[in-house]
C-alpha cells in the first residue's frame, strides 16, 4: 500500500492523519464545554427545566466526544518523539515547556473536574457542580491557548537563540508565548470552535424542529445556536481577515499560494475566485478573477504591488494546489455560515424562526460544515508552513526521527484502521444520541440501578427495546 | 544552579511516572480482571468504580511524556524511537481502553465488543508499559544524539519478563482497589484473587530484581554505594513490613490496607529502579544533565510545576474524596 513512499512522507501522512482526527474533537468540545456551562448557569438562575434537560442531553454527547479527544490527544503527545525526534530534540526546549504548561494548567483541570461535572451533582451540590462545569470549560480554553501558542511559535518563531548542538534555546518567554501570529490564531480558532459547536447544536435543533415544531428543548437550542451563528460569524470573518494580514507580514509565501499568485503583480493583484492551479505551467487555469481586489483586501489599496511565488526560491515554496483549495473551502463555508446567520435573524424578525422548514433543513445540512472549515483552515496554515516545521529555520526533512519507512507505514496503517473503527463507532453513537429528542433522556433515569455512571444517567434510554435500532 | 534544576526535574518526572503507574495501574488492572467478573452487574460496578477518575489518572502519562519533552528533550527524542513499536501499540491499546468507558453504555448489541476492548486495551497497554520498562533497564544505544539500535532491540526475554510482571502487578492493584471499593460477592472474589496475585507479584519482583544486575553490572554497584546502600539495607525491612500489612489486611477483611500495601510495593520497586538508573536518564550512557534542556527552559517550566502541581494534587484528592467509600449498587443517580 505504501511501498513507494519515503519515511518522511509516511511520517507526514501519519501526523496529518492523527492530528486531523484529533482536532475534530477539541473543535467540538471547546465550544460544547462553554455551552454546557452556559446551560447549567441558566438552569440554576431560571430553574427552567428546559435548560437542565438540554444540559443533561449535551453532557452525554460531550462525554463521548471528550473521551475521543483524550485518547487521540495522548497519541499526539507521543508522536513528536516517535516520528519527529530531531524536531523534538531541537525545538523541545522552546515548545516543550509550553506543552507542559498545557498539561498542568489545562488537561488536569479538565480531567479532574470532568468526573464531578458528569457524575457528581448530587454529591457536591449545585454550586460546586457549577464550579466544576466552569473549570472544564476553562480547561478547554486554556488548553487551546497553550497549544496555539506552540503552533504559532512554529509559524512565527520569536524570542529564541540557537546553542552549539543546534537546539533552539528560549531567551525571552514573553516573546515566545506571545509570538507575532499567536493572538490572531488563538482568536480565530476559539471562534471557530464556538461556531462549529453552534452549527452542530443548530443542526440537532433543526432536526427536532422538523419533526415537532413545538418541542421546547429543540426550540431553545435552535434559537441559542442561531444567535451564536449570527453573532460569531461576522466577527470570525473579521478575525480571519486580520489573521490573513498577519500572515502576509510574516509568511508571504503562504498567502501567495493561498491566493494562487504564481506571478508578481506590480500594479495590483487580482482576486482569483476559482480556477485550477497548474503547477507545471505555474498558472491558474480557467481562472475567474476580479482585477486588483486581492491588493484591495490585503493592502487596502487597489494598485498596491504584490509579489508572487516567482520571487520565492522553488525549495521554499509550499504546495500551491492544496492551499489554494483548502483556503477557498474554508472561506466559502464561512460565507455560507454568514448566510445562515443572516437568514435566522430575518426569520426571527418575521417570527418564523421555529416554523421555517427550509431554515431548519439548511441548518441541519450545515451541521458538519464547521468541522470541514476547521480542517480546511488548519490544512491551509500547516501545509502553508512547508517545507519547514519551524518556519524559515528547521526544515521538515531535517526534523524526522531515524525511522524506517516500513515501521512508519505499518504504524500508519494501524492508526488508520483503529481510528476509523473506533472513532467511526463513536461518531455513530453520537449521531444516534443526537437523533433522539433531548427530553427522552428522562426515560433513562429509572432503568439503570448503578450510581455514578452512565448506566443510569449517561446512557440514553437503554430501555430493553430502545437501543440498537 | 544548572545541575540543580535538572536534578529537581528528574525527580518531578519520576514522580509523575510513579503517580501514573499507581493510579492508572489500578484502572488498567481492573480492566485486566474484567473477563473474570461473574456478571454484567459486576462489570458495571468495576467500571463505575473508576469512571469518574480514570481520565485524571491517565493525564499523568501525558505529563510524563510532555514533561520529558519539555525538560529532557534529548531523552524523549531517543527513547521514543527506540521503543517505537511498544509505544505505538500502547497508544492504540489506550485508545480502545479509553473509549470503552463511554461506548459500552451506548449500545446493547456491541456491548461485548467494548467489554473486550476494555479488557484487551488494558492488558496490552500494561504489557507494553512493562516491555518499555524492561527495554529501558537493558539500556538504549545512542550515537550522536540519536537512537542507534535496531527495531526489535526492545524485545528480549528480560523485557517480556518485566511485561508480565507489570501485568500481574497492575492486576493486583486492580483487585485490591475493588476490595476497597466494593462489597459482597465481588469483594470476596477479588480478595481471593488478591492472595494469588500478591504471591505472583512478589515472586516476579524477586525474579526481576535478580536478573536486573545482569542487564548492566553498574546497577549492582549503585545499589551498594552510598546513598544507595542505605536504601539497600532498608528495602528488605520495608518490604517485609508491607507484605505483612498486605496479608494481614486480606485476612482481617480490611478495606484499605491491602491496596495501600501494594501501593507501597510499587513505590519501593520504583525507587529501586531509580537508584539503579541514577544518574542516567537513559541507561547506559545518557545522564540527566546531558539530556536536560537549557536552564531557561527548566526554570520556566519549574515555576509552573511549583505553582500548579500542588493545586492539581489538591483537586485530584478532592475528586477522590467526593467519590470515596464503598460503591452502593442501589444508589440511584438522581
JSON list of N, CA, C and O in Angstrom, two decimals, chain A residues 66 74 77-78 83 89 93 101 109 118 122-123 169-170 404 411 422 426 429 432 449-450 453 457-459 462 468, chain B residues 48 55 58 61 70 76-77 84 103 105-109 114 145 151 294 296-297 300 304 315 318 322 329 331 333:
[
{"chain": "A", "resi": 66, "resn": "UNK", "atom": "N", "xyz": [-15.47, 14.02, 24.32]},
{"chain": "A", "resi": 66, "resn": "UNK", "atom": "CA", "xyz": [-14.29, 14.33, 25.13]},
{"chain": "A", "resi": 66, "resn": "UNK", "atom": "C", "xyz": [-13.38, 13.10, 25.26]},
{"chain": "A", "resi": 66, "resn": "UNK", "atom": "O", "xyz": [-12.16, 13.20, 25.15]},
{"chain": "A", "resi": 74, "resn": "UNK", "atom": "N", "xyz": [-3.55, 11.85, 23.46]},
{"chain": "A", "resi": 74, "resn": "UNK", "atom": "CA", "xyz": [-2.38, 11.17, 24.04]},
{"chain": "A", "resi": 74, "resn": "UNK", "atom": "C", "xyz": [-1.45, 10.71, 22.92]},
{"chain": "A", "resi": 74, "resn": "UNK", "atom": "O", "xyz": [-0.23, 10.81, 23.02]},
{"chain": "A", "resi": 77, "resn": "UNK", "atom": "N", "xyz": [0.77, 13.51, 21.86]},
{"chain": "A", "resi": 77, "resn": "UNK", "atom": "CA", "xyz": [1.84, 13.91, 22.77]},
{"chain": "A", "resi": 77, "resn": "UNK", "atom": "C", "xyz": [3.05, 12.98, 22.67]},
{"chain": "A", "resi": 77, "resn": "UNK", "atom": "O", "xyz": [4.13, 13.33, 23.11]},
{"chain": "A", "resi": 78, "resn": "UNK", "atom": "N", "xyz": [2.85, 11.80, 22.13]},
{"chain": "A", "resi": 78, "resn": "UNK", "atom": "CA", "xyz": [3.99, 10.90, 21.97]},
{"chain": "A", "resi": 78, "resn": "UNK", "atom": "C", "xyz": [4.52, 10.86, 20.54]},
{"chain": "A", "resi": 78, "resn": "UNK", "atom": "O", "xyz": [5.64, 10.43, 20.30]},
{"chain": "A", "resi": 83, "resn": "UNK", "atom": "N", "xyz": [8.10, 9.88, 15.76]},
{"chain": "A", "resi": 83, "resn": "UNK", "atom": "CA", "xyz": [8.36, 10.13, 14.34]},
{"chain": "A", "resi": 83, "resn": "UNK", "atom": "C", "xyz": [9.18, 11.39, 14.06]},
{"chain": "A", "resi": 83, "resn": "UNK", "atom": "O", "xyz": [9.74, 11.53, 12.99]},
{"chain": "A", "resi": 89, "resn": "UNK", "atom": "N", "xyz": [14.17, 17.08, 19.77]},
{"chain": "A", "resi": 89, "resn": "UNK", "atom": "CA", "xyz": [15.44, 17.43, 20.40]},
{"chain": "A", "resi": 89, "resn": "UNK", "atom": "C", "xyz": [15.72, 18.92, 20.22]},
{"chain": "A", "resi": 89, "resn": "UNK", "atom": "O", "xyz": [16.08, 19.61, 21.17]},
{"chain": "A", "resi": 93, "resn": "UNK", "atom": "N", "xyz": [13.24, 22.40, 23.83]},
{"chain": "A", "resi": 93, "resn": "UNK", "atom": "CA", "xyz": [13.45, 23.39, 24.89]},
{"chain": "A", "resi": 93, "resn": "UNK", "atom": "C", "xyz": [12.51, 24.58, 24.81]},
{"chain": "A", "resi": 93, "resn": "UNK", "atom": "O", "xyz": [12.25, 25.23, 25.82]},
{"chain": "A", "resi": 101, "resn": "UNK", "atom": "N", "xyz": [3.03, 23.20, 30.36]},
{"chain": "A", "resi": 101, "resn": "UNK", "atom": "CA", "xyz": [2.05, 24.10, 30.95]},
{"chain": "A", "resi": 101, "resn": "UNK", "atom": "C", "xyz": [0.63, 23.72, 30.53]},
{"chain": "A", "resi": 101, "resn": "UNK", "atom": "O", "xyz": [-0.32, 23.82, 31.31]},
{"chain": "A", "resi": 109, "resn": "UNK", "atom": "N", "xyz": [-6.99, 20.00, 34.81]},
{"chain": "A", "resi": 109, "resn": "UNK", "atom": "CA", "xyz": [-8.19, 20.73, 35.22]},
{"chain": "A", "resi": 109, "resn": "UNK", "atom": "C", "xyz": [-9.43, 20.09, 34.60]},
{"chain": "A", "resi": 109, "resn": "UNK", "atom": "O", "xyz": [-10.42, 19.82, 35.29]},
{"chain": "A", "resi": 118, "resn": "UNK", "atom": "N", "xyz": [-19.79, 15.25, 35.37]},
{"chain": "A", "resi": 118, "resn": "UNK", "atom": "CA", "xyz": [-20.63, 14.20, 34.79]},
{"chain": "A", "resi": 118, "resn": "UNK", "atom": "C", "xyz": [-21.44, 13.46, 35.85]},
{"chain": "A", "resi": 118, "resn": "UNK", "atom": "O", "xyz": [-22.61, 13.14, 35.64]},
{"chain": "A", "resi": 122, "resn": "UNK", "atom": "N", "xyz": [-25.19, 15.38, 42.56]},
{"chain": "A", "resi": 122, "resn": "UNK", "atom": "CA", "xyz": [-25.85, 15.05, 43.83]},
{"chain": "A", "resi": 122, "resn": "UNK", "atom": "C", "xyz": [-24.89, 15.00, 45.00]},
{"chain": "A", "resi": 122, "resn": "UNK", "atom": "O", "xyz": [-25.26, 15.18, 46.14]},
{"chain": "A", "resi": 123, "resn": "UNK", "atom": "N", "xyz": [-23.65, 14.69, 44.70]},
{"chain": "A", "resi": 123, "resn": "UNK", "atom": "CA", "xyz": [-22.69, 14.54, 45.79]},
{"chain": "A", "resi": 123, "resn": "UNK", "atom": "C", "xyz": [-22.11, 15.87, 46.26]},
{"chain": "A", "resi": 123, "resn": "UNK", "atom": "O", "xyz": [-21.73, 15.99, 47.42]},
{"chain": "A", "resi": 169, "resn": "UNK", "atom": "N", "xyz": [17.07, 27.62, 21.90]},
{"chain": "A", "resi": 169, "resn": "UNK", "atom": "CA", "xyz": [17.00, 27.86, 23.34]},
{"chain": "A", "resi": 169, "resn": "UNK", "atom": "C", "xyz": [16.18, 29.11, 23.61]},
{"chain": "A", "resi": 169, "resn": "UNK", "atom": "O", "xyz": [16.27, 30.10, 22.90]},
{"chain": "A", "resi": 170, "resn": "UNK", "atom": "N", "xyz": [15.35, 29.04, 24.65]},
{"chain": "A", "resi": 170, "resn": "UNK", "atom": "CA", "xyz": [14.48, 30.17, 24.95]},
{"chain": "A", "resi": 170, "resn": "UNK", "atom": "C", "xyz": [15.29, 31.33, 25.53]},
{"chain": "A", "resi": 170, "resn": "UNK", "atom": "O", "xyz": [16.08, 31.14, 26.45]},
{"chain": "A", "resi": 404, "resn": "UNK", "atom": "N", "xyz": [12.52, 3.89, 9.92]},
{"chain": "A", "resi": 404, "resn": "UNK", "atom": "CA", "xyz": [12.49, 3.26, 8.60]},
{"chain": "A", "resi": 404, "resn": "UNK", "atom": "C", "xyz": [11.08, 3.31, 8.04]},
{"chain": "A", "resi": 404, "resn": "UNK", "atom": "O", "xyz": [10.09, 3.23, 8.78]},
{"chain": "A", "resi": 411, "resn": "UNK", "atom": "N", "xyz": [2.77, 1.44, 11.25]},
{"chain": "A", "resi": 411, "resn": "UNK", "atom": "CA", "xyz": [2.04, 2.14, 12.31]},
{"chain": "A", "resi": 411, "resn": "UNK", "atom": "C", "xyz": [0.97, 3.04, 11.70]},
{"chain": "A", "resi": 411, "resn": "UNK", "atom": "O", "xyz": [-0.11, 3.19, 12.26]},
{"chain": "A", "resi": 422, "resn": "UNK", "atom": "N", "xyz": [-12.67, 2.89, 15.66]},
{"chain": "A", "resi": 422, "resn": "UNK", "atom": "CA", "xyz": [-13.05, 3.39, 16.98]},
{"chain": "A", "resi": 422, "resn": "UNK", "atom": "C", "xyz": [-13.82, 4.71, 16.87]},
{"chain": "A", "resi": 422, "resn": "UNK", "atom": "O", "xyz": [-14.88, 4.88, 17.47]},
{"chain": "A", "resi": 426, "resn": "UNK", "atom": "N", "xyz": [-17.71, 5.79, 17.58]},
{"chain": "A", "resi": 426, "resn": "UNK", "atom": "CA", "xyz": [-18.05, 6.91, 18.47]},
{"chain": "A", "resi": 426, "resn": "UNK", "atom": "C", "xyz": [-18.94, 7.92, 17.77]},
{"chain": "A", "resi": 426, "resn": "UNK", "atom": "O", "xyz": [-19.92, 8.42, 18.35]},
{"chain": "A", "resi": 429, "resn": "UNK", "atom": "N", "xyz": [-22.38, 6.59, 17.57]},
{"chain": "A", "resi": 429, "resn": "UNK", "atom": "CA", "xyz": [-23.12, 6.68, 18.84]},
{"chain": "A", "resi": 429, "resn": "UNK", "atom": "C", "xyz": [-23.58, 8.11, 19.11]},
{"chain": "A", "resi": 429, "resn": "UNK", "atom": "O", "xyz": [-24.68, 8.35, 19.59]},
{"chain": "A", "resi": 432, "resn": "UNK", "atom": "N", "xyz": [-26.46, 8.87, 16.91]},
{"chain": "A", "resi": 432, "resn": "UNK", "atom": "CA", "xyz": [-27.67, 8.19, 17.37]},
{"chain": "A", "resi": 432, "resn": "UNK", "atom": "C", "xyz": [-28.27, 8.91, 18.59]},
{"chain": "A", "resi": 432, "resn": "UNK", "atom": "O", "xyz": [-29.49, 9.01, 18.71]},
{"chain": "A", "resi": 449, "resn": "UNK", "atom": "N", "xyz": [-29.75, 0.92, 37.67]},
{"chain": "A", "resi": 449, "resn": "UNK", "atom": "CA", "xyz": [-29.62, 0.98, 39.12]},
{"chain": "A", "resi": 449, "resn": "UNK", "atom": "C", "xyz": [-28.28, 1.54, 39.58]},
{"chain": "A", "resi": 449, "resn": "UNK", "atom": "O", "xyz": [-28.13, 1.92, 40.72]},
{"chain": "A", "resi": 450, "resn": "UNK", "atom": "N", "xyz": [-27.33, 1.57, 38.68]},
{"chain": "A", "resi": 450, "resn": "UNK", "atom": "CA", "xyz": [-25.97, 1.89, 39.08]},
{"chain": "A", "resi": 450, "resn": "UNK", "atom": "C", "xyz": [-25.81, 3.38, 39.31]},
{"chain": "A", "resi": 450, "resn": "UNK", "atom": "O", "xyz": [-26.24, 4.19, 38.52]},
{"chain": "A", "resi": 453, "resn": "UNK", "atom": "N", "xyz": [-22.48, 6.10, 36.92]},
{"chain": "A", "resi": 453, "resn": "UNK", "atom": "CA", "xyz": [-22.32, 6.32, 35.54]},
{"chain": "A", "resi": 453, "resn": "UNK", "atom": "C", "xyz": [-23.55, 6.23, 34.81]},
{"chain": "A", "resi": 453, "resn": "UNK", "atom": "O", "xyz": [-24.55, 5.84, 35.23]},
{"chain": "A", "resi": 457, "resn": "UNK", "atom": "N", "xyz": [-27.52, 7.53, 34.19]},
{"chain": "A", "resi": 457, "resn": "UNK", "atom": "CA", "xyz": [-27.75, 8.89, 33.78]},
{"chain": "A", "resi": 457, "resn": "UNK", "atom": "C", "xyz": [-27.16, 9.20, 32.44]},
{"chain": "A", "resi": 457, "resn": "UNK", "atom": "O", "xyz": [-27.72, 9.96, 31.68]},
{"chain": "A", "resi": 458, "resn": "UNK", "atom": "N", "xyz": [-26.05, 8.60, 32.13]},
{"chain": "A", "resi": 458, "resn": "UNK", "atom": "CA", "xyz": [-25.42, 8.99, 30.89]},
{"chain": "A", "resi": 458, "resn": "UNK", "atom": "C", "xyz": [-25.99, 8.26, 29.72]},
{"chain": "A", "resi": 458, "resn": "UNK", "atom": "O", "xyz": [-26.10, 8.80, 28.64]},
{"chain": "A", "resi": 459, "resn": "UNK", "atom": "N", "xyz": [-26.36, 7.03, 29.93]},
{"chain": "A", "resi": 459, "resn": "UNK", "atom": "CA", "xyz": [-26.80, 6.30, 28.77]},
{"chain": "A", "resi": 459, "resn": "UNK", "atom": "C", "xyz": [-28.17, 6.80, 28.39]},
{"chain": "A", "resi": 459, "resn": "UNK", "atom": "O", "xyz": [-29.01, 7.08, 29.21]},
{"chain": "A", "resi": 462, "resn": "UNK", "atom": "N", "xyz": [-31.44, 3.37, 27.43]},
{"chain": "A", "resi": 462, "resn": "UNK", "atom": "CA", "xyz": [-31.11, 2.00, 27.10]},
{"chain": "A", "resi": 462, "resn": "UNK", "atom": "C", "xyz": [-32.21, 1.11, 27.66]},
{"chain": "A", "resi": 462, "resn": "UNK", "atom": "O", "xyz": [-31.97, 0.20, 28.44]},
{"chain": "A", "resi": 468, "resn": "UNK", "atom": "N", "xyz": [-29.96, 0.20, 19.87]},
{"chain": "A", "resi": 468, "resn": "UNK", "atom": "CA", "xyz": [-29.55, -0.55, 18.68]},
{"chain": "A", "resi": 468, "resn": "UNK", "atom": "C", "xyz": [-30.62, -0.75, 17.65]},
{"chain": "A", "resi": 468, "resn": "UNK", "atom": "O", "xyz": [-30.93, -1.85, 17.24]},
{"chain": "B", "resi": 48, "resn": "UNK", "atom": "N", "xyz": [-17.58, 1.41, 36.94]},
{"chain": "B", "resi": 48, "resn": "UNK", "atom": "CA", "xyz": [-18.05, 2.62, 37.62]},
{"chain": "B", "resi": 48, "resn": "UNK", "atom": "C", "xyz": [-17.12, 3.06, 38.73]},
{"chain": "B", "resi": 48, "resn": "UNK", "atom": "O", "xyz": [-17.06, 4.24, 39.08]},
{"chain": "B", "resi": 55, "resn": "UNK", "atom": "N", "xyz": [-9.75, 9.42, 33.80]},
{"chain": "B", "resi": 55, "resn": "UNK", "atom": "CA", "xyz": [-9.22, 10.40, 32.87]},
{"chain": "B", "resi": 55, "resn": "UNK", "atom": "C", "xyz": [-8.09, 11.21, 33.53]},
{"chain": "B", "resi": 55, "resn": "UNK", "atom": "O", "xyz": [-7.03, 11.43, 32.94]},
{"chain": "B", "resi": 58, "resn": "UNK", "atom": "N", "xyz": [-4.99, 9.06, 33.77]},
{"chain": "B", "resi": 58, "resn": "UNK", "atom": "CA", "xyz": [-4.24, 8.91, 32.53]},
{"chain": "B", "resi": 58, "resn": "UNK", "atom": "C", "xyz": [-3.48, 10.19, 32.18]},
{"chain": "B", "resi": 58, "resn": "UNK", "atom": "O", "xyz": [-2.49, 10.15, 31.45]},
{"chain": "B", "resi": 61, "resn": "UNK", "atom": "N", "xyz": [0.20, 10.28, 32.55]},
{"chain": "B", "resi": 61, "resn": "UNK", "atom": "CA", "xyz": [1.01, 9.73, 31.46]},
{"chain": "B", "resi": 61, "resn": "UNK", "atom": "C", "xyz": [1.38, 10.84, 30.47]},
{"chain": "B", "resi": 61, "resn": "UNK", "atom": "O", "xyz": [2.49, 10.88, 29.94]},
{"chain": "B", "resi": 70, "resn": "UNK", "atom": "N", "xyz": [9.56, 18.48, 27.51]},
{"chain": "B", "resi": 70, "resn": "UNK", "atom": "CA", "xyz": [9.86, 19.85, 27.90]},
{"chain": "B", "resi": 70, "resn": "UNK", "atom": "C", "xyz": [11.24, 19.99, 28.51]},
{"chain": "B", "resi": 70, "resn": "UNK", "atom": "O", "xyz": [11.98, 20.91, 28.17]},
{"chain": "B", "resi": 76, "resn": "UNK", "atom": "N", "xyz": [13.68, 12.24, 25.46]},
{"chain": "B", "resi": 76, "resn": "UNK", "atom": "CA", "xyz": [12.41, 12.00, 24.75]},
{"chain": "B", "resi": 76, "resn": "UNK", "atom": "C", "xyz": [12.69, 11.60, 23.30]},
{"chain": "B", "resi": 76, "resn": "UNK", "atom": "O", "xyz": [12.10, 10.65, 22.78]},
{"chain": "B", "resi": 77, "resn": "UNK", "atom": "N", "xyz": [13.64, 12.33, 22.66]},
{"chain": "B", "resi": 77, "resn": "UNK", "atom": "CA", "xyz": [13.94, 12.09, 21.25]},
{"chain": "B", "resi": 77, "resn": "UNK", "atom": "C", "xyz": [14.65, 10.76, 21.03]},
{"chain": "B", "resi": 77, "resn": "UNK", "atom": "O", "xyz": [14.68, 10.25, 19.92]},
{"chain": "B", "resi": 84, "resn": "UNK", "atom": "N", "xyz": [9.74, 2.43, 19.68]},
{"chain": "B", "resi": 84, "resn": "UNK", "atom": "CA", "xyz": [8.70, 2.79, 18.71]},
{"chain": "B", "resi": 84, "resn": "UNK", "atom": "C", "xyz": [7.52, 1.84, 18.75]},
{"chain": "B", "resi": 84, "resn": "UNK", "atom": "O", "xyz": [6.37, 2.23, 18.95]},
{"chain": "B", "resi": 103, "resn": "UNK", "atom": "N", "xyz": [-18.41, 4.03, 25.40]},
{"chain": "B", "resi": 103, "resn": "UNK", "atom": "CA", "xyz": [-19.09, 3.30, 24.33]},
{"chain": "B", "resi": 103, "resn": "UNK", "atom": "C", "xyz": [-19.95, 2.15, 24.87]},
{"chain": "B", "resi": 103, "resn": "UNK", "atom": "O", "xyz": [-21.01, 1.87, 24.34]},
{"chain": "B", "resi": 105, "resn": "UNK", "atom": "N", "xyz": [-21.82, 1.82, 27.23]},
{"chain": "B", "resi": 105, "resn": "UNK", "atom": "CA", "xyz": [-23.15, 2.20, 27.70]},
{"chain": "B", "resi": 105, "resn": "UNK", "atom": "C", "xyz": [-24.05, 2.67, 26.57]},
{"chain": "B", "resi": 105, "resn": "UNK", "atom": "O", "xyz": [-25.21, 2.97, 26.79]},
{"chain": "B", "resi": 106, "resn": "UNK", "atom": "N", "xyz": [-23.48, 2.75, 25.39]},
{"chain": "B", "resi": 106, "resn": "UNK", "atom": "CA", "xyz": [-24.22, 3.33, 24.28]},
{"chain": "B", "resi": 106, "resn": "UNK", "atom": "C", "xyz": [-24.87, 2.28, 23.38]},
{"chain": "B", "resi": 106, "resn": "UNK", "atom": "O", "xyz": [-25.49, 2.62, 22.39]},
{"chain": "B", "resi": 107, "resn": "UNK", "atom": "N", "xyz": [-24.61, 1.04, 23.66]},
{"chain": "B", "resi": 107, "resn": "UNK", "atom": "CA", "xyz": [-25.08, 0.01, 22.75]},
{"chain": "B", "resi": 107, "resn": "UNK", "atom": "C", "xyz": [-25.35, -1.27, 23.51]},
{"chain": "B", "resi": 107, "resn": "UNK", "atom": "O", "xyz": [-24.71, -1.54, 24.52]},
{"chain": "B", "resi": 108, "resn": "UNK", "atom": "N", "xyz": [-26.29, -2.04, 23.03]},
{"chain": "B", "resi": 108, "resn": "UNK", "atom": "CA", "xyz": [-26.52, -3.35, 23.61]},
{"chain": "B", "resi": 108, "resn": "UNK", "atom": "C", "xyz": [-25.84, -4.43, 22.78]},
{"chain": "B", "resi": 108, "resn": "UNK", "atom": "O", "xyz": [-25.17, -5.30, 23.29]},
{"chain": "B", "resi": 109, "resn": "UNK", "atom": "N", "xyz": [-26.04, -4.29, 21.47]},
{"chain": "B", "resi": 109, "resn": "UNK", "atom": "CA", "xyz": [-25.53, -5.33, 20.59]},
{"chain": "B", "resi": 109, "resn": "UNK", "atom": "C", "xyz": [-24.00, -5.43, 20.65]},
{"chain": "B", "resi": 109, "resn": "UNK", "atom": "O", "xyz": [-23.45, -6.51, 20.59]},
{"chain": "B", "resi": 114, "resn": "UNK", "atom": "N", "xyz": [-17.12, -3.87, 23.26]},
{"chain": "B", "resi": 114, "resn": "UNK", "atom": "CA", "xyz": [-16.39, -2.83, 24.02]},
{"chain": "B", "resi": 114, "resn": "UNK", "atom": "C", "xyz": [-15.91, -3.37, 25.35]},
{"chain": "B", "resi": 114, "resn": "UNK", "atom": "O", "xyz": [-14.91, -2.90, 25.89]},
{"chain": "B", "resi": 145, "resn": "UNK", "atom": "N", "xyz": [23.57, 11.88, 19.48]},
{"chain": "B", "resi": 145, "resn": "UNK", "atom": "CA", "xyz": [22.26, 12.43, 19.86]},
{"chain": "B", "resi": 145, "resn": "UNK", "atom": "C", "xyz": [21.08, 11.73, 19.20]},
{"chain": "B", "resi": 145, "resn": "UNK", "atom": "O", "xyz": [20.04, 12.34, 18.97]},
{"chain": "B", "resi": 151, "resn": "UNK", "atom": "N", "xyz": [15.15, -2.14, 15.29]},
{"chain": "B", "resi": 151, "resn": "UNK", "atom": "CA", "xyz": [13.72, -2.00, 15.55]},
{"chain": "B", "resi": 151, "resn": "UNK", "atom": "C", "xyz": [13.21, -2.92, 16.64]},
{"chain": "B", "resi": 151, "resn": "UNK", "atom": "O", "xyz": [12.16, -2.68, 17.22]},
{"chain": "B", "resi": 294, "resn": "UNK", "atom": "N", "xyz": [17.99, 23.59, 28.16]},
{"chain": "B", "resi": 294, "resn": "UNK", "atom": "CA", "xyz": [18.71, 24.73, 28.73]},
{"chain": "B", "resi": 294, "resn": "UNK", "atom": "C", "xyz": [18.04, 25.23, 30.01]},
{"chain": "B", "resi": 294, "resn": "UNK", "atom": "O", "xyz": [16.84, 25.01, 30.23]},
{"chain": "B", "resi": 296, "resn": "UNK", "atom": "N", "xyz": [16.99, 28.04, 30.96]},
{"chain": "B", "resi": 296, "resn": "UNK", "atom": "CA", "xyz": [15.81, 28.91, 30.85]},
{"chain": "B", "resi": 296, "resn": "UNK", "atom": "C", "xyz": [14.53, 28.08, 30.64]},
{"chain": "B", "resi": 296, "resn": "UNK", "atom": "O", "xyz": [13.46, 28.47, 31.09]},
{"chain": "B", "resi": 297, "resn": "UNK", "atom": "N", "xyz": [14.67, 26.91, 29.97]},
{"chain": "B", "resi": 297, "resn": "UNK", "atom": "CA", "xyz": [13.51, 26.03, 29.82]},
{"chain": "B", "resi": 297, "resn": "UNK", "atom": "C", "xyz": [13.14, 25.40, 31.14]},
{"chain": "B", "resi": 297, "resn": "UNK", "atom": "O", "xyz": [11.96, 25.33, 31.53]},
{"chain": "B", "resi": 300, "resn": "UNK", "atom": "N", "xyz": [11.61, 28.04, 33.60]},
{"chain": "B", "resi": 300, "resn": "UNK", "atom": "CA", "xyz": [10.26, 28.47, 33.21]},
{"chain": "B", "resi": 300, "resn": "UNK", "atom": "C", "xyz": [9.24, 27.38, 33.54]},
{"chain": "B", "resi": 300, "resn": "UNK", "atom": "O", "xyz": [8.19, 27.65, 34.13]},
{"chain": "B", "resi": 304, "resn": "UNK", "atom": "N", "xyz": [5.90, 26.88, 36.75]},
{"chain": "B", "resi": 304, "resn": "UNK", "atom": "CA", "xyz": [4.56, 26.33, 36.58]},
{"chain": "B", "resi": 304, "resn": "UNK", "atom": "C", "xyz": [4.34, 25.10, 37.44]},
{"chain": "B", "resi": 304, "resn": "UNK", "atom": "O", "xyz": [3.29, 24.95, 38.07]},
{"chain": "B", "resi": 315, "resn": "UNK", "atom": "N", "xyz": [-6.99, 19.19, 43.91]},
{"chain": "B", "resi": 315, "resn": "UNK", "atom": "CA", "xyz": [-8.32, 18.88, 43.38]},
{"chain": "B", "resi": 315, "resn": "UNK", "atom": "C", "xyz": [-8.45, 17.43, 42.95]},
{"chain": "B", "resi": 315, "resn": "UNK", "atom": "O", "xyz": [-9.56, 16.89, 42.92]},
{"chain": "B", "resi": 318, "resn": "UNK", "atom": "N", "xyz": [-9.46, 15.91, 46.09]},
{"chain": "B", "resi": 318, "resn": "UNK", "atom": "CA", "xyz": [-10.86, 16.26, 46.33]},
{"chain": "B", "resi": 318, "resn": "UNK", "atom": "C", "xyz": [-11.80, 15.37, 45.52]},
{"chain": "B", "resi": 318, "resn": "UNK", "atom": "O", "xyz": [-12.81, 14.87, 46.02]},
{"chain": "B", "resi": 322, "resn": "UNK", "atom": "N", "xyz": [-14.74, 13.02, 46.88]},
{"chain": "B", "resi": 322, "resn": "UNK", "atom": "CA", "xyz": [-16.16, 13.11, 46.51]},
{"chain": "B", "resi": 322, "resn": "UNK", "atom": "C", "xyz": [-16.71, 11.72, 46.21]},
{"chain": "B", "resi": 322, "resn": "UNK", "atom": "O", "xyz": [-17.84, 11.39, 46.58]},
{"chain": "B", "resi": 329, "resn": "UNK", "atom": "N", "xyz": [-24.46, -0.23, 45.09]},
{"chain": "B", "resi": 329, "resn": "UNK", "atom": "CA", "xyz": [-25.07, -0.57, 43.80]},
{"chain": "B", "resi": 329, "resn": "UNK", "atom": "C", "xyz": [-26.50, -0.07, 43.69]},
{"chain": "B", "resi": 329, "resn": "UNK", "atom": "O", "xyz": [-27.03, 0.04, 42.60]},
{"chain": "B", "resi": 331, "resn": "UNK", "atom": "N", "xyz": [-27.59, 2.85, 44.89]},
{"chain": "B", "resi": 331, "resn": "UNK", "atom": "CA", "xyz": [-27.70, 4.29, 44.91]},
{"chain": "B", "resi": 331, "resn": "UNK", "atom": "C", "xyz": [-28.09, 4.79, 43.54]},
{"chain": "B", "resi": 331, "resn": "UNK", "atom": "O", "xyz": [-27.39, 4.55, 42.57]},
{"chain": "B", "resi": 333, "resn": "UNK", "atom": "N", "xyz": [-28.94, 7.53, 40.54]},
{"chain": "B", "resi": 333, "resn": "UNK", "atom": "CA", "xyz": [-28.17, 8.69, 40.08]},
{"chain": "B", "resi": 333, "resn": "UNK", "atom": "C", "xyz": [-28.90, 9.98, 40.43]},
{"chain": "B", "resi": 333, "resn": "UNK", "atom": "O", "xyz": [-28.28, 10.97, 40.77]}
]
